[in-house]
Amino acid sequence: MPSNSPAPDAPLAVVLLSGGLDSMVCAGLAQEQGFRVLALTIDYNQRHRVELDAARAIAARLGVERHVILPLDLRQFGGSALTADIAVPKDGVGDEIPVTYVPARNLIFLSLALAWAEAAGSKDLFIGVNALDYSGYPDCRPEFVAGFEDLARIATKVGSEGGTVTVHAPLQHLKKSEIAREAARLGLEAGDSWSCYDPLPDGRACGVCDSCRLRRAGFEEAGLNDGTRYGGG
């Protein structure tokens, strides 16, 4: 376990822990900042369900206060290559909102994190959104994070009593290589995390979806091993 474990009486923060690299680093940074972590993983019946196992491994290695895997079947709605029978793009990262965007996903997930935080007496949420790598995703942009903070103030008991909720997005303006370096600095095992959207039947990452491309390029630029077994590409 990394050496930056918080004190037993430290404040709580709810961290959205998908099992990906960004969420892993986000959880590590929350601990480094002195928070005890309540890790929330949403099982939304996503195509890449192996990331749920990654989230379990990360939560265990970090020794979080509590880890909840909450079922929420977004395949009932579809609308994304991650929640419907739509092919995951393999031809490179483009400028448009990709079909791997899950409608309103981060809005839904942050709302659930906010509910847990208020129930637990926490005023801090952490989310690993990144505007540089995922600028095509509207729910990864700085204005979304700021807007959700405003919404949290209006929508909650703590807000109505004059309190505030802070949405921490510490990776917002980092390149993937910088995130990879943060993982190494924090003493995290990159191989615990999972990024691929379309895992191969033999358990390897596909190597060519947008998420694989970004991860591979980031670790290569950082000069680090990302601990992932890749297939084609």
Short mmCIF file of N, CA and C in Angstrom, two decimals, residues 109-233:
data_model
loop_
_atom_site.label_atom_id
_atom_site.label_comp_id
_atom_site.label_asym_id
_atom_site.label_seq_id
_atom_site.Cartn_x
_atom_site.Cartn_y
_atom_site.Cartn_z
N PHE A 109 -23.02 9.60 -12.44
CA PHE A 109 -22.08 9.06 -11.46
C PHE A 109 -21.77 10.06 -10.36
N LEU A 110 -21.57 11.33 -10.73
CA LEU A 110 -21.30 12.34 -9.71
C LEU A 110 -22.51 12.54 -8.81
N SER A 111 -23.71 12.42 -9.37
CA SER A 111 -24.92 12.54 -8.56
C SER A 111 -24.97 11.44 -7.50
N LEU A 112 -24.61 10.22 -7.89
CA LEU A 112 -24.58 9.12 -6.93
C LEU A 112 -23.47 9.32 -5.90
N ALA A 113 -22.32 9.80 -6.35
CA ALA A 113 -21.23 10.10 -5.42
C ALA A 113 -21.64 11.18 -4.43
N LEU A 114 -22.37 12.18 -4.91
CA LEU A 114 -22.85 13.25 -4.04
C LEU A 114 -23.82 12.72 -3.00
N ALA A 115 -24.69 11.80 -3.40
CA ALA A 115 -25.65 11.22 -2.45
C ALA A 115 -24.93 10.48 -1.34
N TRP A 116 -23.90 9.71 -1.72
CA TRP A 116 -23.14 8.97 -0.70
C TRP A 116 -22.36 9.94 0.19
N ALA A 117 -21.78 10.95 -0.42
CA ALA A 117 -21.01 11.92 0.36
C ALA A 117 -21.89 12.60 1.40
N GLU A 118 -23.08 13.02 0.99
CA GLU A 118 -23.95 13.70 1.95
C GLU A 118 -24.38 12.76 3.06
N ALA A 119 -24.67 11.52 2.72
CA ALA A 119 -25.05 10.53 3.73
C ALA A 119 -23.91 10.26 4.70
N ALA A 120 -22.66 10.32 4.19
CA ALA A 120 -21.49 10.00 5.00
C ALA A 120 -20.91 11.21 5.72
N GLY A 121 -21.47 12.39 5.46
CA GLY A 121 -20.95 13.59 6.09
C GLY A 121 -19.71 14.15 5.41
N SER A 122 -19.56 13.86 4.13
CA SER A 122 -18.42 14.36 3.37
C SER A 122 -18.86 15.50 2.45
N LYS A 123 -17.94 16.43 2.22
CA LYS A 123 -18.21 17.55 1.32
C LYS A 123 -17.24 17.56 0.13
N ASP A 124 -16.58 16.44 -0.10
CA ASP A 124 -15.56 16.39 -1.14
C ASP A 124 -15.76 15.19 -2.06
N LEU A 125 -15.78 15.46 -3.35
CA LEU A 125 -15.88 14.43 -4.38
C LEU A 125 -14.64 14.51 -5.25
N PHE A 126 -14.16 13.36 -5.71
CA PHE A 126 -13.02 13.30 -6.63
C PHE A 126 -13.44 12.55 -7.88
N ILE A 127 -13.09 13.12 -9.03
CA ILE A 127 -13.38 12.48 -10.31
C ILE A 127 -12.18 12.67 -11.23
N GLY A 128 -11.83 11.63 -11.97
CA GLY A 128 -10.62 11.65 -12.78
C GLY A 128 -10.83 12.12 -14.21
N VAL A 129 -11.70 13.10 -14.42
CA VAL A 129 -11.93 13.60 -15.78
C VAL A 129 -10.69 14.33 -16.28
N ASN A 130 -10.52 14.30 -17.59
CA ASN A 130 -9.35 14.88 -18.21
C ASN A 130 -9.75 15.54 -19.51
N ALA A 131 -9.62 16.86 -19.59
CA ALA A 131 -10.11 17.60 -20.74
C ALA A 131 -9.17 17.51 -21.94
N LEU A 132 -7.90 17.20 -21.71
CA LEU A 132 -6.95 17.18 -22.82
C LEU A 132 -7.10 15.93 -23.67
N ASP A 133 -7.17 14.76 -23.02
CA ASP A 133 -7.29 13.51 -23.77
C ASP A 133 -8.72 13.26 -24.24
N TYR A 134 -9.70 13.75 -23.49
CA TYR A 134 -11.09 13.43 -23.80
C TYR A 134 -11.90 14.69 -24.06
N SER A 135 -11.32 15.62 -24.82
CA SER A 135 -11.99 16.89 -25.06
C SER A 135 -13.30 16.71 -25.82
N GLY A 136 -13.46 15.55 -26.48
CA GLY A 136 -14.71 15.29 -27.18
C GLY A 136 -15.85 14.91 -26.26
N TYR A 137 -15.54 14.59 -25.00
CA TYR A 137 -16.57 14.20 -24.06
C TYR A 137 -17.07 15.43 -23.31
N PRO A 138 -18.33 15.82 -23.47
CA PRO A 138 -18.80 17.04 -22.81
C PRO A 138 -18.78 16.97 -21.30
N ASP A 139 -18.84 15.76 -20.73
CA ASP A 139 -18.86 15.64 -19.27
C ASP A 139 -17.46 15.44 -18.68
N CYS A 140 -16.44 15.86 -19.43
CA CYS A 140 -15.06 15.86 -18.92
C CYS A 140 -14.48 17.26 -18.91
N ARG A 141 -15.27 18.24 -19.26
CA ARG A 141 -14.78 19.60 -19.42
C ARG A 141 -14.86 20.39 -18.11
N PRO A 142 -14.00 21.40 -17.95
CA PRO A 142 -14.00 22.19 -16.72
C PRO A 142 -15.36 22.82 -16.41
N GLU A 143 -16.09 23.26 -17.43
CA GLU A 143 -17.38 23.89 -17.18
C GLU A 143 -18.39 22.89 -16.62
N PHE A 144 -18.24 21.62 -16.97
CA PHE A 144 -19.11 20.60 -16.38
C PHE A 144 -18.83 20.46 -14.89
N VAL A 145 -17.55 20.39 -14.53
CA VAL A 145 -17.18 20.25 -13.11
C VAL A 145 -17.68 21.45 -12.32
N ALA A 146 -17.46 22.65 -12.83
CA ALA A 146 -17.92 23.86 -12.14
C ALA A 146 -19.44 23.89 -12.04
N GLY A 147 -20.12 23.49 -13.11
CA GLY A 147 -21.57 23.47 -13.10
C GLY A 147 -22.13 22.48 -12.10
N PHE A 148 -21.45 21.34 -11.95
CA PHE A 148 -21.95 20.35 -10.99
C PHE A 148 -21.79 20.86 -9.56
N GLU A 149 -20.71 21.57 -9.28
CA GLU A 149 -20.55 22.15 -7.95
C GLU A 149 -21.70 23.10 -7.64
N ASP A 150 -22.10 23.92 -8.62
CA ASP A 150 -23.24 24.82 -8.43
C ASP A 150 -24.51 24.03 -8.18
N LEU A 151 -24.71 22.97 -8.94
CA LEU A 151 -25.89 22.12 -8.77
C LEU A 151 -25.91 21.48 -7.39
N ALA A 152 -24.75 21.01 -6.94
CA ALA A 152 -24.66 20.36 -5.63
C ALA A 152 -25.06 21.33 -4.52
N ARG A 153 -24.68 22.58 -4.67
CA ARG A 153 -25.04 23.59 -3.66
C ARG A 153 -26.55 23.78 -3.60
N ILE A 154 -27.19 23.76 -4.75
CA ILE A 154 -28.64 23.99 -4.81
C ILE A 154 -29.43 22.75 -4.38
N ALA A 155 -28.91 21.57 -4.69
CA ALA A 155 -29.69 20.33 -4.60
C ALA A 155 -29.57 19.58 -3.29
N THR A 156 -28.72 20.04 -2.37
CA THR A 156 -28.45 19.24 -1.19
C THR A 156 -28.81 19.96 0.11
N LYS A 157 -28.95 19.17 1.16
CA LYS A 157 -29.20 19.72 2.49
C LYS A 157 -28.02 20.57 2.95
N VAL A 158 -26.82 20.03 2.72
CA VAL A 158 -25.64 20.78 3.15
C VAL A 158 -25.56 22.13 2.44
N GLY A 159 -25.95 22.16 1.17
CA GLY A 159 -25.94 23.41 0.43
C GLY A 159 -26.99 24.39 0.93
N SER A 160 -28.16 23.87 1.26
CA SER A 160 -29.24 24.74 1.74
C SER A 160 -28.91 25.34 3.10
N GLU A 161 -27.98 24.70 3.82
CA GLU A 161 -27.57 25.20 5.14
C GLU A 161 -26.32 26.06 5.05
N GLY A 162 -25.95 26.44 3.84
CA GLY A 162 -24.83 27.34 3.66
C GLY A 162 -23.50 26.67 3.42
N GLY A 163 -23.47 25.34 3.35
CA GLY A 163 -22.24 24.62 3.10
C GLY A 163 -21.93 24.52 1.62
N THR A 164 -20.78 23.97 1.31
CA THR A 164 -20.38 23.79 -0.07
C THR A 164 -19.89 22.36 -0.29
N VAL A 165 -20.00 21.93 -1.52
CA VAL A 165 -19.44 20.65 -1.95
C VAL A 165 -18.37 20.94 -2.99
N THR A 166 -17.20 20.37 -2.81
CA THR A 166 -16.10 20.59 -3.74
C THR A 166 -15.91 19.36 -4.62
N VAL A 167 -15.91 19.58 -5.92
CA VAL A 167 -15.61 18.51 -6.87
C VAL A 167 -14.16 18.66 -7.29
N HIS A 168 -13.32 17.77 -6.81
CA HIS A 168 -11.90 17.80 -7.15
C HIS A 168 -11.68 17.06 -8.46
N ALA A 169 -11.04 17.71 -9.40
CA ALA A 169 -10.70 17.09 -10.68
C ALA A 169 -9.20 17.32 -10.92
N PRO A 170 -8.34 16.66 -10.14
CA PRO A 170 -6.92 16.98 -10.15
C PRO A 170 -6.18 16.65 -11.43
N LEU A 171 -6.81 15.86 -12.31
CA LEU A 171 -6.16 15.48 -13.56
C LEU A 171 -6.66 16.30 -14.74
N GLN A 172 -7.50 17.28 -14.45
CA GLN A 172 -8.24 18.00 -15.48
C GLN A 172 -7.35 18.47 -16.64
N HIS A 173 -6.20 19.00 -16.33
CA HIS A 173 -5.37 19.61 -17.37
C HIS A 173 -4.04 18.89 -17.57
N LEU A 174 -3.98 17.61 -17.17
CA LEU A 174 -2.75 16.84 -17.34
C LEU A 174 -2.79 16.00 -18.60
N LYS A 175 -1.65 15.86 -19.23
CA LYS A 175 -1.52 14.92 -20.34
C LYS A 175 -1.44 13.51 -19.78
N LYS A 176 -1.71 12.51 -20.64
CA LYS A 176 -1.69 11.13 -20.18
C LYS A 176 -0.29 10.75 -19.66
N SER A 177 0.75 11.29 -20.28
CA SER A 177 2.10 11.00 -19.80
C SER A 177 2.31 11.55 -18.39
N GLU A 178 1.73 12.70 -18.11
CA GLU A 178 1.85 13.29 -16.77
C GLU A 178 1.08 12.48 -15.74
N ILE A 179 -0.06 11.93 -16.17
CA ILE A 179 -0.85 11.08 -15.27
C ILE A 179 -0.07 9.79 -14.98
N ALA A 180 0.57 9.24 -16.00
CA ALA A 180 1.39 8.04 -15.82
C ALA A 180 2.51 8.32 -14.82
N ARG A 181 3.12 9.48 -14.94
CA ARG A 181 4.21 9.83 -14.00
C ARG A 181 3.67 10.02 -12.59
N GLU A 182 2.46 10.55 -12.46
CA GLU A 182 1.86 10.70 -11.14
C GLU A 182 1.61 9.33 -10.50
N ALA A 183 1.17 8.37 -11.31
CA ALA A 183 0.97 7.02 -10.78
C ALA A 183 2.27 6.47 -10.22
N ALA A 184 3.36 6.66 -10.96
CA ALA A 184 4.66 6.17 -10.50
C ALA A 184 5.10 6.91 -9.25
N ARG A 185 4.92 8.22 -9.23
CA ARG A 185 5.33 9.01 -8.07
C ARG A 185 4.58 8.59 -6.80
N LEU A 186 3.30 8.25 -6.96
CA LEU A 186 2.47 7.85 -5.82
C LEU A 186 2.75 6.41 -5.38
N GLY A 187 3.55 5.69 -6.15
CA GLY A 187 3.84 4.31 -5.81
C GLY A 187 2.73 3.35 -6.17
N LEU A 188 1.92 3.72 -7.16
CA LEU A 188 0.80 2.88 -7.59
C LEU A 188 1.27 1.89 -8.66
N GLU A 189 0.58 0.76 -8.73
CA GLU A 189 0.89 -0.25 -9.73
C GLU A 189 0.03 0.00 -10.97
N ALA A 190 0.65 0.48 -12.04
CA ALA A 190 -0.11 0.79 -13.25
C ALA A 190 -0.89 -0.41 -13.76
N GLY A 191 -0.31 -1.60 -13.59
CA GLY A 191 -0.96 -2.81 -14.07
C GLY A 191 -2.23 -3.17 -13.34
N ASP A 192 -2.48 -2.54 -12.19
CA ASP A 192 -3.76 -2.77 -11.49
C ASP A 192 -4.92 -2.15 -12.26
N SER A 193 -4.65 -1.11 -13.03
CA SER A 193 -5.71 -0.37 -13.72
C SER A 193 -5.99 -0.97 -15.09
N TRP A 194 -7.16 -0.65 -15.61
CA TRP A 194 -7.59 -1.18 -16.92
C TRP A 194 -8.15 -0.03 -17.74
N SER A 195 -7.74 0.05 -19.02
CA SER A 195 -8.19 1.15 -19.87
C SER A 195 -8.98 0.71 -21.10
N CYS A 196 -8.75 -0.49 -21.60
CA CYS A 196 -9.32 -0.92 -22.88
C CYS A 196 -10.84 -0.97 -22.87
N TYR A 197 -11.44 -0.44 -23.94
CA TYR A 197 -12.89 -0.47 -24.09
C TYR A 197 -13.41 -1.78 -24.68
N ASP A 198 -12.55 -2.53 -25.32
CA ASP A 198 -13.00 -3.71 -26.06
C ASP A 198 -12.04 -4.88 -25.85
N PRO A 199 -12.01 -5.45 -24.64
CA PRO A 199 -11.04 -6.51 -24.32
C PRO A 199 -11.18 -7.70 -25.27
N LEU A 200 -10.06 -8.34 -25.56
CA LEU A 200 -10.05 -9.53 -26.40
C LEU A 200 -10.49 -10.75 -25.59
N PRO A 201 -10.99 -11.79 -26.26
CA PRO A 201 -11.46 -12.99 -25.54
C PRO A 201 -10.41 -13.63 -24.65
N ASP A 202 -9.13 -13.45 -24.99
CA ASP A 202 -8.07 -14.07 -24.18
C ASP A 202 -7.64 -13.21 -23.00
N GLY A 203 -8.35 -12.08 -22.78
CA GLY A 203 -8.05 -11.24 -21.63
C GLY A 203 -7.09 -10.10 -21.88
N ARG A 204 -6.53 -10.02 -23.08
CA ARG A 204 -5.64 -8.91 -23.39
C ARG A 204 -6.44 -7.68 -23.79
N ALA A 205 -5.80 -6.51 -23.65
CA ALA A 205 -6.39 -5.28 -24.15
C ALA A 205 -6.27 -5.26 -25.67
N CYS A 206 -7.24 -4.62 -26.35
CA CYS A 206 -7.25 -4.67 -27.82
C CYS A 206 -6.06 -3.92 -28.41
N GLY A 207 -5.62 -2.87 -27.74
CA GLY A 207 -4.45 -2.12 -28.21
C GLY A 207 -4.74 -1.03 -29.21
N VAL A 208 -5.97 -0.98 -29.76
CA VAL A 208 -6.23 -0.03 -30.84
C VAL A 208 -7.47 0.84 -30.63
N CYS A 209 -8.24 0.62 -29.57
CA CYS A 209 -9.35 1.53 -29.29
C CYS A 209 -8.76 2.87 -28.80
N ASP A 210 -9.59 3.90 -28.75
CA ASP A 210 -9.09 5.22 -28.35
C ASP A 210 -8.39 5.17 -26.99
N SER A 211 -9.00 4.46 -26.05
CA SER A 211 -8.45 4.43 -24.70
C SER A 211 -7.10 3.72 -24.65
N CYS A 212 -6.97 2.62 -25.39
CA CYS A 212 -5.68 1.93 -25.47
C CYS A 212 -4.62 2.81 -26.11
N ARG A 213 -4.98 3.48 -27.19
CA ARG A 213 -4.03 4.34 -27.89
C ARG A 213 -3.51 5.44 -26.97
N LEU A 214 -4.42 6.08 -26.23
CA LEU A 214 -4.04 7.16 -25.34
C LEU A 214 -3.15 6.65 -24.21
N ARG A 215 -3.51 5.50 -23.67
CA ARG A 215 -2.72 4.93 -22.57
C ARG A 215 -1.31 4.56 -23.05
N ARG A 216 -1.24 3.85 -24.17
CA ARG A 216 0.06 3.41 -24.68
C ARG A 216 0.96 4.60 -24.99
N ALA A 217 0.39 5.60 -25.66
CA ALA A 217 1.18 6.78 -26.02
C ALA A 217 1.64 7.53 -24.78
N GLY A 218 0.78 7.61 -23.77
CA GLY A 218 1.14 8.32 -22.55
C GLY A 218 2.28 7.66 -21.81
N PHE A 219 2.21 6.34 -21.66
CA PHE A 219 3.27 5.64 -20.95
C PHE A 219 4.57 5.64 -21.75
N GLU A 220 4.45 5.54 -23.08
CA GLU A 220 5.66 5.60 -23.90
C GLU A 220 6.33 6.96 -23.77
N GLU A 221 5.53 8.02 -23.79
CA GLU A 221 6.10 9.37 -23.65
C GLU A 221 6.73 9.55 -22.27
N ALA A 222 6.14 8.93 -21.26
CA ALA A 222 6.67 9.04 -19.90
C ALA A 222 7.87 8.13 -19.68
N GLY A 223 8.10 7.19 -20.60
CA GLY A 223 9.20 6.25 -20.44
C GLY A 223 8.94 5.22 -19.35
N LEU A 224 7.67 4.84 -19.20
CA LEU A 224 7.28 3.92 -18.14
C LEU A 224 6.56 2.71 -18.72
N ASN A 225 6.59 1.59 -17.99
CA ASN A 225 5.86 0.38 -18.36
C ASN A 225 4.45 0.47 -17.81
N ASP A 226 3.47 0.25 -18.67
CA ASP A 226 2.09 0.41 -18.19
C ASP A 226 1.46 -0.88 -17.67
N GLY A 227 2.18 -1.99 -17.72
CA GLY A 227 1.70 -3.22 -17.10
C GLY A 227 0.52 -3.86 -17.79
N THR A 228 0.26 -3.50 -19.06
CA THR A 228 -0.88 -4.04 -19.79
C THR A 228 -0.41 -4.99 -20.89
N ARG A 229 -1.12 -6.11 -21.05
CA ARG A 229 -0.87 -7.03 -22.17
C ARG A 229 -1.79 -6.63 -23.32
N TYR A 230 -1.18 -6.26 -24.44
CA TYR A 230 -1.96 -5.81 -25.59
C TYR A 230 -2.02 -6.87 -26.67
N GLY A 231 -3.12 -6.80 -27.44
CA GLY A 231 -3.26 -7.66 -28.60
C GLY A 231 -2.76 -6.94 -29.85
N GLY A 232 -3.63 -6.84 -30.84
CA GLY A 232 -3.22 -6.27 -32.13
C GLY A 232 -2.92 -4.79 -32.09
N GLY A 233 -2.32 -4.33 -33.14
CA GLY A 233 -2.05 -2.91 -33.33
C GLY A 233 -0.71 -2.45 -32.78
#
